[in-house]
PDB file of C-alpha atoms in Angstrom:
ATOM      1  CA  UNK G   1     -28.019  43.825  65.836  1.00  0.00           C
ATOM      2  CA  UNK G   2     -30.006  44.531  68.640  1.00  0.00           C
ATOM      3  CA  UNK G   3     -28.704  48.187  69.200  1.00  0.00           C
ATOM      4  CA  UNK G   4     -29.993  48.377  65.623  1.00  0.00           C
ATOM      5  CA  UNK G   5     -32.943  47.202  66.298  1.00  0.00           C
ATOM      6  CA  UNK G   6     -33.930  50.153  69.399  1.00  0.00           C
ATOM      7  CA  UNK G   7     -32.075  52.807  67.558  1.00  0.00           C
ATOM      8  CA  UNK G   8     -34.590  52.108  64.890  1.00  0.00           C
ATOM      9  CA  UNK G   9     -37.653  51.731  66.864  1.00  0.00           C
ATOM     10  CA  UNK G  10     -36.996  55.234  68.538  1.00  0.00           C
ATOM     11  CA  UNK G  11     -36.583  57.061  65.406  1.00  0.00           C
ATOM     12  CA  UNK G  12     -39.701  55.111  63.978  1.00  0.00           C
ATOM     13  CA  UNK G  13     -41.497  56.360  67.620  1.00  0.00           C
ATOM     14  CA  UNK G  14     -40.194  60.080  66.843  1.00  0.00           C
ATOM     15  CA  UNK G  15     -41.367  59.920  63.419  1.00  0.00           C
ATOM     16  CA  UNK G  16     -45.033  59.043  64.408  1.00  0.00           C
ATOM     17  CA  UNK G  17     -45.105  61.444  67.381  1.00  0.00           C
ATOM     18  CA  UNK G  18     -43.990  64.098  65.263  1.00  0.00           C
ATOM     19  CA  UNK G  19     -46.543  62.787  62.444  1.00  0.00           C
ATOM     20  CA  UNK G  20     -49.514  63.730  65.915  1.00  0.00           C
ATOM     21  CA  UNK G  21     -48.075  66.694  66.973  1.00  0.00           C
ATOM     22  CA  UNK G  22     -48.115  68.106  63.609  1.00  0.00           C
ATOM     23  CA  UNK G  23     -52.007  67.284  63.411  1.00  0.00           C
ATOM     24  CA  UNK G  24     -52.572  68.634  66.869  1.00  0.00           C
ATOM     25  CA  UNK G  25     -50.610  71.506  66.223  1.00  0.00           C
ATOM     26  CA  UNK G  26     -51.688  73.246  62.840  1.00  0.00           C
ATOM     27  CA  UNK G  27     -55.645  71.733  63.183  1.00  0.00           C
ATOM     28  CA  UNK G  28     -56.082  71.450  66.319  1.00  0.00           C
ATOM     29  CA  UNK G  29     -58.320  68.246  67.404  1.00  0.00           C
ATOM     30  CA  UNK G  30     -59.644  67.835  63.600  1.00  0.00           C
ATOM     31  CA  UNK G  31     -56.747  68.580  61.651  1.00  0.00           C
ATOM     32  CA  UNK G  32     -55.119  65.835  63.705  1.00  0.00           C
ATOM     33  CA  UNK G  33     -57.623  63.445  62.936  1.00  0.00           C
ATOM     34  CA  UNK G  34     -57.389  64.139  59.555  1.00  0.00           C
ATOM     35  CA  UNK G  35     -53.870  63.827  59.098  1.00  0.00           C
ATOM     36  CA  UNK G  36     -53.926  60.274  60.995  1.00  0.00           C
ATOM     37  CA  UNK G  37     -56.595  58.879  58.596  1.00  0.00           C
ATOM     38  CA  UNK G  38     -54.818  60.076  55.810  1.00  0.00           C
ATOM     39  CA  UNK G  39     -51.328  58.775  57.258  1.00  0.00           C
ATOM     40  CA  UNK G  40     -53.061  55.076  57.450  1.00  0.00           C
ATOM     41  CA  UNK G  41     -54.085  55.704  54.113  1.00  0.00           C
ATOM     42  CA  UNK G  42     -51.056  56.167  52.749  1.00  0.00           C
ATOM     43  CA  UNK G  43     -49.152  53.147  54.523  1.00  0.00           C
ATOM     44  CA  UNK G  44     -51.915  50.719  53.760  1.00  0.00           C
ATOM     45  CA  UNK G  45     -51.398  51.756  50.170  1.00  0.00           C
ATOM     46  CA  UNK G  46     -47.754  51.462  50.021  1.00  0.00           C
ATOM     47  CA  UNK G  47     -47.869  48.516  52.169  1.00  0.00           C
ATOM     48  CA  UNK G  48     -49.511  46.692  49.401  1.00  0.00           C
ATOM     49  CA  UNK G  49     -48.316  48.244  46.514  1.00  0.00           C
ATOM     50  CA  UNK G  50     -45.011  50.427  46.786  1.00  0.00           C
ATOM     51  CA  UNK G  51     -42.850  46.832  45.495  1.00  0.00           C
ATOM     52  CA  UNK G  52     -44.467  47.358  41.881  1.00  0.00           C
ATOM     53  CA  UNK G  53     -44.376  51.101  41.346  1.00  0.00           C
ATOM     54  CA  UNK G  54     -40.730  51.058  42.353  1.00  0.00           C
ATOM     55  CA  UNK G  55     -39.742  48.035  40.006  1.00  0.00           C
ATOM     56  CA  UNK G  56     -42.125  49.766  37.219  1.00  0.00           C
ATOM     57  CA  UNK G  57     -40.012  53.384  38.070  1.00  0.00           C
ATOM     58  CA  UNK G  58     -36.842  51.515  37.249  1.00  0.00           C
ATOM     59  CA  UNK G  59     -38.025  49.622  34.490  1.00  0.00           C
ATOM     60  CA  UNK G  60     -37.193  46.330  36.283  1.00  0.00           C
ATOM     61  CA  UNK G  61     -37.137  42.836  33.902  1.00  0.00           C
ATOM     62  CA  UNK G  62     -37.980  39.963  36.191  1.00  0.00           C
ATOM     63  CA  UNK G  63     -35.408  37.475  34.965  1.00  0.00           C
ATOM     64  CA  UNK G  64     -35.780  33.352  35.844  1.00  0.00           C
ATOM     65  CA  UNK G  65     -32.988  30.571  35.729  1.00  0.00           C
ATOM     66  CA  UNK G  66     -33.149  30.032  31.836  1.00  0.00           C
ATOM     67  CA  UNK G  67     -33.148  33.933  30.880  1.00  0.00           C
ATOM     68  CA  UNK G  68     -30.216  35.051  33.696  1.00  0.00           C
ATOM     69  CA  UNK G  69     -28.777  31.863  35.195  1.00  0.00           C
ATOM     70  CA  UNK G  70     -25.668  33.434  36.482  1.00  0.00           C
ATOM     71  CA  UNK G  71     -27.904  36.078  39.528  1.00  0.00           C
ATOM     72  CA  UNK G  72     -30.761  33.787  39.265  1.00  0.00           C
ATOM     73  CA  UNK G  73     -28.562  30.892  40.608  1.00  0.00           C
ATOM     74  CA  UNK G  74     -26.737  32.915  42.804  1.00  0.00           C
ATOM     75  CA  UNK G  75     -29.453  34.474  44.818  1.00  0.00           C
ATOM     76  CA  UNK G  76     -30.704  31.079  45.015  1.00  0.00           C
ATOM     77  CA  UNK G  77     -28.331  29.907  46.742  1.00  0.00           C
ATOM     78  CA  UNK G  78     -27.689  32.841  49.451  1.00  0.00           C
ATOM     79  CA  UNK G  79     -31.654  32.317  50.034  1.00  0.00           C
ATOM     80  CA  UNK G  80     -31.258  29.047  51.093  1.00  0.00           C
ATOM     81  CA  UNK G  81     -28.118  29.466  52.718  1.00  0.00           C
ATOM     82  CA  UNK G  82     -30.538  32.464  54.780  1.00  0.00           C
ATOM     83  CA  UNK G  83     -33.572  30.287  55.075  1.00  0.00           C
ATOM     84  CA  UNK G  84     -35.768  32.719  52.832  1.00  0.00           C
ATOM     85  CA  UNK G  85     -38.045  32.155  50.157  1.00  0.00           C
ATOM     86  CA  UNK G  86     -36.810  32.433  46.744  1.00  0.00           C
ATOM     87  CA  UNK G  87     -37.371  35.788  45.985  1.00  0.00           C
ATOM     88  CA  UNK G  88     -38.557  36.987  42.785  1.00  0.00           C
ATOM     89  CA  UNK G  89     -35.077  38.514  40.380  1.00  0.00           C
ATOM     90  CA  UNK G  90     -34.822  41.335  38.495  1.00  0.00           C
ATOM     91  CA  UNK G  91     -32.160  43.101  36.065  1.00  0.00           C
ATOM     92  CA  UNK G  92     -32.259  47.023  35.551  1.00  0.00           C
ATOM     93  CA  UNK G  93     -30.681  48.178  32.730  1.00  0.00           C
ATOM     94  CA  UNK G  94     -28.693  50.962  34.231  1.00  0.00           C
ATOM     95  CA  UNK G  95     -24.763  51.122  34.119  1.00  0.00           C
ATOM     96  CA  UNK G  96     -24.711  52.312  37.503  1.00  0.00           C
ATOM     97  CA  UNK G  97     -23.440  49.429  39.818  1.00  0.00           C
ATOM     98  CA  UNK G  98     -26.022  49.486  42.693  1.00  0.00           C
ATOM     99  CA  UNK G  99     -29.229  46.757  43.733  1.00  0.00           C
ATOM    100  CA  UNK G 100     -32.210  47.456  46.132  1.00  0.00           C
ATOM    101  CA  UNK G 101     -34.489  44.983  47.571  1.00  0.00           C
ATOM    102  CA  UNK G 102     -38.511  45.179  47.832  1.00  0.00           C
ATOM    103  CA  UNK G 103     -41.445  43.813  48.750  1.00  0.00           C
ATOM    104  CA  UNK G 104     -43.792  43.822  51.844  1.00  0.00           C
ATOM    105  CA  UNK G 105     -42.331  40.581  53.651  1.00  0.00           C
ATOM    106  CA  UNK G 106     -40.011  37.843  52.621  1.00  0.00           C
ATOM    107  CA  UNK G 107     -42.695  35.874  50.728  1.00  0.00           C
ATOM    108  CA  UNK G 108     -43.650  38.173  48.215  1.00  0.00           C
ATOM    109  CA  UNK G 109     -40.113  39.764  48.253  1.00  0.00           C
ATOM    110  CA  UNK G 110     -37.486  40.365  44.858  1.00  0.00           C
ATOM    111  CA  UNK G 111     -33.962  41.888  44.591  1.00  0.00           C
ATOM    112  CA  UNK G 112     -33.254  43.691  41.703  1.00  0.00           C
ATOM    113  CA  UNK G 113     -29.445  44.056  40.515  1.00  0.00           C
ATOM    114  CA  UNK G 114     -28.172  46.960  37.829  1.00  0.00           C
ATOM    115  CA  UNK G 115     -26.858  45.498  34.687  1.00  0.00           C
ATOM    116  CA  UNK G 116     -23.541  47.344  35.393  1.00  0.00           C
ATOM    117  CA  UNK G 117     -22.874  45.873  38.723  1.00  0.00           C
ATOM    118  CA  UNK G 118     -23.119  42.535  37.136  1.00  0.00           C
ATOM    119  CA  UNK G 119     -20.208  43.718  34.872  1.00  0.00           C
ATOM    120  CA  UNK G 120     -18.443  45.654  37.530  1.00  0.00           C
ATOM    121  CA  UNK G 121     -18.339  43.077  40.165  1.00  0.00           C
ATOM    122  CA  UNK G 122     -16.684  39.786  40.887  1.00  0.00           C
ATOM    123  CA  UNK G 123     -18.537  36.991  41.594  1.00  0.00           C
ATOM    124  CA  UNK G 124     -17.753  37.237  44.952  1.00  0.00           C
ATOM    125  CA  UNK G 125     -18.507  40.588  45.437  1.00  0.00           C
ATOM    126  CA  UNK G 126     -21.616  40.050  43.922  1.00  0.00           C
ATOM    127  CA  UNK G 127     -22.514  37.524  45.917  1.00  0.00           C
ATOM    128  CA  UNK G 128     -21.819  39.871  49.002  1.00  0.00           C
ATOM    129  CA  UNK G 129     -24.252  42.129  47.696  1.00  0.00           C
ATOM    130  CA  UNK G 130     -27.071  40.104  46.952  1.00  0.00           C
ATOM    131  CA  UNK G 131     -26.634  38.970  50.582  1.00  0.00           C
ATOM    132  CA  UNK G 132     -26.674  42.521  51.998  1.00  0.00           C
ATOM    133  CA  UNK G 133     -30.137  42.517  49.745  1.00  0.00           C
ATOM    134  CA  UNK G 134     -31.222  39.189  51.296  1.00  0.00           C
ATOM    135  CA  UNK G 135     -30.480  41.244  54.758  1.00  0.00           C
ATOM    136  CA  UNK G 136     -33.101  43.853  54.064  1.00  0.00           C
ATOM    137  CA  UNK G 137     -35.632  41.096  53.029  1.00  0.00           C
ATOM    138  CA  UNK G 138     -35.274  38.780  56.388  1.00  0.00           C
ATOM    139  CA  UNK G 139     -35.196  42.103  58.629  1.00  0.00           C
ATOM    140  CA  UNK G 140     -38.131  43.236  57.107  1.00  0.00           C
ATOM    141  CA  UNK G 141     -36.520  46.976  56.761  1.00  0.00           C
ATOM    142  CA  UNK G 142     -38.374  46.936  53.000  1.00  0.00           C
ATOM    143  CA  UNK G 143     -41.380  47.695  55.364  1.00  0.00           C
ATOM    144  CA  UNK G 144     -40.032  49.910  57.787  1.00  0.00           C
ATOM    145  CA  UNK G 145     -38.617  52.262  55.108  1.00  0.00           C
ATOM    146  CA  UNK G 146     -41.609  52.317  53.366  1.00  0.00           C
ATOM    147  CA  UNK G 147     -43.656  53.233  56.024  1.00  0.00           C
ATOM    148  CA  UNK G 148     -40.982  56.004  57.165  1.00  0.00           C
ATOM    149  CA  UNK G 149     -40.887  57.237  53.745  1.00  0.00           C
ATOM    150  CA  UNK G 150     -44.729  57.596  53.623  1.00  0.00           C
ATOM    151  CA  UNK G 151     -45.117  59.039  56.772  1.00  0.00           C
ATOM    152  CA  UNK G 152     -42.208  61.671  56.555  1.00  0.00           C
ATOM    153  CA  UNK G 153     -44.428  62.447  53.206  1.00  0.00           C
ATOM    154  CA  UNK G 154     -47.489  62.912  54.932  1.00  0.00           C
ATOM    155  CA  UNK G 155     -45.693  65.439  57.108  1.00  0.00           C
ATOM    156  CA  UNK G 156     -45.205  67.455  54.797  1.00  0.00           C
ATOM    157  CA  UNK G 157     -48.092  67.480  52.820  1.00  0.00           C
ATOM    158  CA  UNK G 158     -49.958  68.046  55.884  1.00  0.00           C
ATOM    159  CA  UNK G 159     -47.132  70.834  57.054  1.00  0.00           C
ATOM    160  CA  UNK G 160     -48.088  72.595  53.357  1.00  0.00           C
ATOM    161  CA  UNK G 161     -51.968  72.017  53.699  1.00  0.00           C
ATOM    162  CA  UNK G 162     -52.565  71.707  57.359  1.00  0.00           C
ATOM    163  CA  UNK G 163     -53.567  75.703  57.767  1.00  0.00           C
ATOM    164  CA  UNK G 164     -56.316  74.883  55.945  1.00  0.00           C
ATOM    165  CA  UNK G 165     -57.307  72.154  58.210  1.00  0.00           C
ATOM    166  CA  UNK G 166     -60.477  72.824  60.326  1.00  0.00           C
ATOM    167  CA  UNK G 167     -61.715  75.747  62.463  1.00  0.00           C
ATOM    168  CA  UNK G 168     -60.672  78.019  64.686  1.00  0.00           C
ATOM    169  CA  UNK G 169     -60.470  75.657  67.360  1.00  0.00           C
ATOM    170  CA  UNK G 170     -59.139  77.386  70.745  1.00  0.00           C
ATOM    171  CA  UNK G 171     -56.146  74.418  70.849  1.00  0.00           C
ATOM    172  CA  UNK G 172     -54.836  75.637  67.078  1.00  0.00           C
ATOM    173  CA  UNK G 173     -51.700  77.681  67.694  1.00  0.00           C
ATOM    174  CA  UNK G 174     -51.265  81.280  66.450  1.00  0.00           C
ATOM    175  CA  UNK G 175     -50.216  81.858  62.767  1.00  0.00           C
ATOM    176  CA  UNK G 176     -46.672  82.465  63.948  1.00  0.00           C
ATOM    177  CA  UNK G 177     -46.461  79.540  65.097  1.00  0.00           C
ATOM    178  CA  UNK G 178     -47.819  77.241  62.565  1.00  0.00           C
ATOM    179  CA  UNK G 179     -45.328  79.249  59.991  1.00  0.00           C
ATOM    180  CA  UNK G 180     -42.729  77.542  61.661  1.00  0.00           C
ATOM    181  CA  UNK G 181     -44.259  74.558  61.812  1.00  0.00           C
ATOM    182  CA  UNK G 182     -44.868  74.499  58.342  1.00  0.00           C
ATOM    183  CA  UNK G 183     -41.152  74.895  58.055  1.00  0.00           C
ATOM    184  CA  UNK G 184     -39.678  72.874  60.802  1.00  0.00           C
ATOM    185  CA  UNK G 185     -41.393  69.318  60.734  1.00  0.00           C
ATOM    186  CA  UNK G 186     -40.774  68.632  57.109  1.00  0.00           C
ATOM    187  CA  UNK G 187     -37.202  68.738  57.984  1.00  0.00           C
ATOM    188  CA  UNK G 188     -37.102  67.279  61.040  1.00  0.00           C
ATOM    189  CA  UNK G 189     -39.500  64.299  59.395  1.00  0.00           C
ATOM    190  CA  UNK G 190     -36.688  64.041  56.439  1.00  0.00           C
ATOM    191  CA  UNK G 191     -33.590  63.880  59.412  1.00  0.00           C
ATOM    192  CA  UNK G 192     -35.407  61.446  60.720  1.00  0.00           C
ATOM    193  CA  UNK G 193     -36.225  59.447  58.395  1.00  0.00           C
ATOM    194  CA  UNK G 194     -32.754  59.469  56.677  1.00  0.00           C
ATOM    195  CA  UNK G 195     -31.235  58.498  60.345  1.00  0.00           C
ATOM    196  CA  UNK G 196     -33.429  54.821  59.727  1.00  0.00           C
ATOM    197  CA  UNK G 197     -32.318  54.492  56.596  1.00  0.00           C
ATOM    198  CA  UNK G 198     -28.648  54.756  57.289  1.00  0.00           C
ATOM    199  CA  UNK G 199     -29.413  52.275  60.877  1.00  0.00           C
ATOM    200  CA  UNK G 200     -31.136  49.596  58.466  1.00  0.00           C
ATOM    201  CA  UNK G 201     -28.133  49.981  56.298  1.00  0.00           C
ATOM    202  CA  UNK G 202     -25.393  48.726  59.112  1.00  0.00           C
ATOM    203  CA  UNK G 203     -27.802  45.855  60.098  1.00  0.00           C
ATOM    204  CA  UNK G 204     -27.874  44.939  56.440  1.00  0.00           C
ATOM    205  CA  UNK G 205     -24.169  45.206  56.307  1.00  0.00           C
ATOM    206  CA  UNK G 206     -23.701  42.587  59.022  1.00  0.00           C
ATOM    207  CA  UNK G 207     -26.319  40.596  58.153  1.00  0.00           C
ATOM    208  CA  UNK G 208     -25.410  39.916  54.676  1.00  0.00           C
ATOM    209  CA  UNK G 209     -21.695  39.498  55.975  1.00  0.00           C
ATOM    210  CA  UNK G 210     -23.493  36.708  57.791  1.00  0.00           C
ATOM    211  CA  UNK G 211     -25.527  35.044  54.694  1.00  0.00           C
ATOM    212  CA  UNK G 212     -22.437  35.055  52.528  1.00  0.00           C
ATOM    213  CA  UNK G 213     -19.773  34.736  55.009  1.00  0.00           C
ATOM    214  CA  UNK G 214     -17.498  36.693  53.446  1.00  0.00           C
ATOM    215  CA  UNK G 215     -17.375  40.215  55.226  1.00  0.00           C
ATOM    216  CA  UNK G 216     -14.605  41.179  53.193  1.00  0.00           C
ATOM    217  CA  UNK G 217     -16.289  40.568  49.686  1.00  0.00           C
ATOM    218  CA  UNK G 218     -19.025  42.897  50.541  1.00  0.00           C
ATOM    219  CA  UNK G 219     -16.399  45.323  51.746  1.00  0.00           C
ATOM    220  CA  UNK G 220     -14.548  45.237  48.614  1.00  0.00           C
ATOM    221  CA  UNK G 221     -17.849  45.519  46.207  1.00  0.00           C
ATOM    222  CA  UNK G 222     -18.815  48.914  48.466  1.00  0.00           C
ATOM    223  CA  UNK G 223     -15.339  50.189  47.665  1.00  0.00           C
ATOM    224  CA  UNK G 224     -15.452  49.637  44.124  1.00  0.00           C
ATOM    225  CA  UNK G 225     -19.546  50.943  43.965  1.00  0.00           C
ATOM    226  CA  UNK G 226     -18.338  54.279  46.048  1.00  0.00           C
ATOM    227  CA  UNK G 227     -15.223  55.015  43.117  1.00  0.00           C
ATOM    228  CA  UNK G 228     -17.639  54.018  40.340  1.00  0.00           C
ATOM    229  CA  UNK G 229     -21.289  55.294  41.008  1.00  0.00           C
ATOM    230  CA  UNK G 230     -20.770  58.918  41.740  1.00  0.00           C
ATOM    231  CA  UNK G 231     -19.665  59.100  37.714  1.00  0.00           C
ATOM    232  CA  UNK G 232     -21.916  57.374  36.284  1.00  0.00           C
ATOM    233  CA  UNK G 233     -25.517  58.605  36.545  1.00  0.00           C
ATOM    234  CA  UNK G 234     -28.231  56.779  37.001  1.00  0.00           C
ATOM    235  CA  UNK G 235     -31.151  57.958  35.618  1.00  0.00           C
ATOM    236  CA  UNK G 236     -34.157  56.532  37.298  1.00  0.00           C
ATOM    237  CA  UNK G 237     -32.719  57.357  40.405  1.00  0.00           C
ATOM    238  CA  UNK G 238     -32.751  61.366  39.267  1.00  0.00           C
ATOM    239  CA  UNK G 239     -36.148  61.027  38.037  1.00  0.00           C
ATOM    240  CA  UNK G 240     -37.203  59.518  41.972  1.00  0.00           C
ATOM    241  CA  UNK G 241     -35.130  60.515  44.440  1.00  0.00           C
ATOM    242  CA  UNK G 242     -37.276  59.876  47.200  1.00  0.00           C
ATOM    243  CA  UNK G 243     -36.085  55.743  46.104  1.00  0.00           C
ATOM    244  CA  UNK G 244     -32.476  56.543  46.574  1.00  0.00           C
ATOM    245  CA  UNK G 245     -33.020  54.946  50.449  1.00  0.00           C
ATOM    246  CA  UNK G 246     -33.573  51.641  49.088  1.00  0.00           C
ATOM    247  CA  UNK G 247     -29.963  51.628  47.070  1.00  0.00           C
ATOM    248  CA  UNK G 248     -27.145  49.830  48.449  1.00  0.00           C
ATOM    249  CA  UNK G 249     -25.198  53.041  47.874  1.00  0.00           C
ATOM    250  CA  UNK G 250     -26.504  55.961  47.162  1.00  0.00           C
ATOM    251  CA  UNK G 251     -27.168  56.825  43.732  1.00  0.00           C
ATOM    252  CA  UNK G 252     -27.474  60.540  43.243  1.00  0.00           C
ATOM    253  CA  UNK G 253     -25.162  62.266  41.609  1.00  0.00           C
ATOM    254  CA  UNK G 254     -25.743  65.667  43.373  1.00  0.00           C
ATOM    255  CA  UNK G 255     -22.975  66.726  45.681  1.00  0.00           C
ATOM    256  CA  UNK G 256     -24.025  69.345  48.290  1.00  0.00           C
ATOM    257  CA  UNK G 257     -25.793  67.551  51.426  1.00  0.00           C
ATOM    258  CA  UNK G 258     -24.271  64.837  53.065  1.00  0.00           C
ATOM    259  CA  UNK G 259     -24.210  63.912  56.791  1.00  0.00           C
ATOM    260  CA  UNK G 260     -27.142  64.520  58.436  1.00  0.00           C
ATOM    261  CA  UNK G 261     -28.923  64.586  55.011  1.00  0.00           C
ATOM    262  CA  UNK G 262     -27.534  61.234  53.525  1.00  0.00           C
ATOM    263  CA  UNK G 263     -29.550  58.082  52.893  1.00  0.00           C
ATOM    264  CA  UNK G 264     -26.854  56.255  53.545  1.00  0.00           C
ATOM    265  CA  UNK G 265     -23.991  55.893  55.978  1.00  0.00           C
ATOM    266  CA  UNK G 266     -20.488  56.635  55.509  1.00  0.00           C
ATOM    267  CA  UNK G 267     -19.449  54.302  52.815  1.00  0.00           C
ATOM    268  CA  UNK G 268     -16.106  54.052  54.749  1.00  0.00           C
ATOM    269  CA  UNK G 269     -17.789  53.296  58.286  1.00  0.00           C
ATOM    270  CA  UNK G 270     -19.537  50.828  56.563  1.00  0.00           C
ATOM    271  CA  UNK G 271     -16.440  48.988  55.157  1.00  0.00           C
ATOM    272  CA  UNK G 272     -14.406  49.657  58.574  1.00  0.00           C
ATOM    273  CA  UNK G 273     -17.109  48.105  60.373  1.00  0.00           C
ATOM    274  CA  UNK G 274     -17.078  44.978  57.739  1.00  0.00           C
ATOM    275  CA  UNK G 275     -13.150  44.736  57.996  1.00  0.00           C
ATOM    276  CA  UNK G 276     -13.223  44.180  61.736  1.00  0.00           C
ATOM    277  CA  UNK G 277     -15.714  41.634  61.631  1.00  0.00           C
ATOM    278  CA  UNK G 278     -12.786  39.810  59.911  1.00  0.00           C
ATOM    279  CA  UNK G 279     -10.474  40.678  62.751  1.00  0.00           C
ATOM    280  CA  UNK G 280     -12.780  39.296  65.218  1.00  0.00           C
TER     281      UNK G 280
END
């Protein structure tokens, strides 16, 4: 957990010094300036309000214990068992068997499950991922995502815009330069932020493993999501793709980049790694 935890914090460090040297680099002194009040813009924004747009992307119905008492009940429990606060619960009518958690911190937090996992899954696998979900929520990696996400944005709106940032001052680059700039730091932003993701997803992994514990249910639900999801589409998810991070496997249905371009790790890592926690 703890190599988790540095991993993360270096890529979050990289993310923000690239975030400067973009400024610096393609507007000089102002340009920088610019680009960090805009930046804090951005994060105070989705710090306070990035829970409701995604649950209103995805069409979310907040469900209680007389409209859904099977996940209702369910999370519940796992929240206790993880000293949370009950989250808030929500049902997405996709048949795609995936869930995502959100929310700034774990007392205004909700987990929000597919109507097709609740078909597709056992209760026990179910339960496995609802605690991976729980995971996210007690790490607080709802926040560090978002911010990631919103900062990798403003990298490359300001890699798109930043020529037109300020003067001539004498510490803006040559035109050459900022081309490549332009170019570069939106993908190296995107690496990076994908390389969180996929951390936040092993701590979540062990963590819920934890909650539930039952490593082996959660391995067994990420099997059955990773044969099932990649046929069945899921719709909201193609409309937003920059949400695919939050899933708890990815839900695109588009097959070329994977690797150093996935959201999410290895799908098989991710079980291996739950198996020998059984072994242990």
């Amino acid at each position: 957990m703890f190599g988790n935890w540095l991993k993360t914090s270096i890529l979050m460090a990289g993310i923000v010094a690239l975030f400067g040297a973009v400024g610096a680099m393609i507007g000089g002194r102002q340009g920088m300036l610019m680009a960090l009040l805009f930046g804090g813009a951005m994060n105070v924004w989705a710090y306070w309000f990035s829970d409701k747009m995604v649950l209103r992307m995805y069409k979310a119905r907040q469900v209680d214990e007389a409209t859904s008492p099977y996940l209702y009940n369910m999370v519940r429990e796992l929240a206790f068992r993880a000293q949370l606060p009950m989250p808030k619960v929500y049902i997405i009518d996709e048949a795609q068997p995936n869930a995502f958690a959100t929310g700034r911190n774990p007392e205004n937090a909700a987990v929000a499950a597919t109507s097709g996992i609740m078909r597709m899954l056992s209760e026990r696998e179910l339960r496995g991922v609802m605690a991976h979900e729980l995971a996210h929520v007690k790490n607080r990696d709802i926040l560090i995502s978002t911010i990631s996400a919103t900062v990798a944005g403003a990298i490359s709106m300001l890699a798109q815009f930043g020529m037109f940032f300020g003067g001539r001052d004498e510490d803006r680059p040559n035109l050459v330069l900022q081309i490549m700039v332009m170019l570069l730091a939106p993908l190296a932003a995107m690496v990076i932020q994908m390389a969180i993701s996929r951390t936040r997803e092993f701590g979540a992994d062990s963590g819920g493993a934890a909650i539930s514990g039952d490593p082996d249910a959660l391995a067994d639900a990420l099997a059955k999501m990773e044969a099932y999801s990649k046929g069945i589409p899921m719709h909201a998810a193609e409309a937003h793709p920059e949400t695919a991070q939050m899933m708890i496997v990815n839900p695109l249905s588009g097959g070329g980049l994977r690797g150093l371009f996935s959201t999410h790790p290895s799908t098989q890592e991710r079980i291996a790694r739950l198996r020998s926690m059984v072994r242990v």
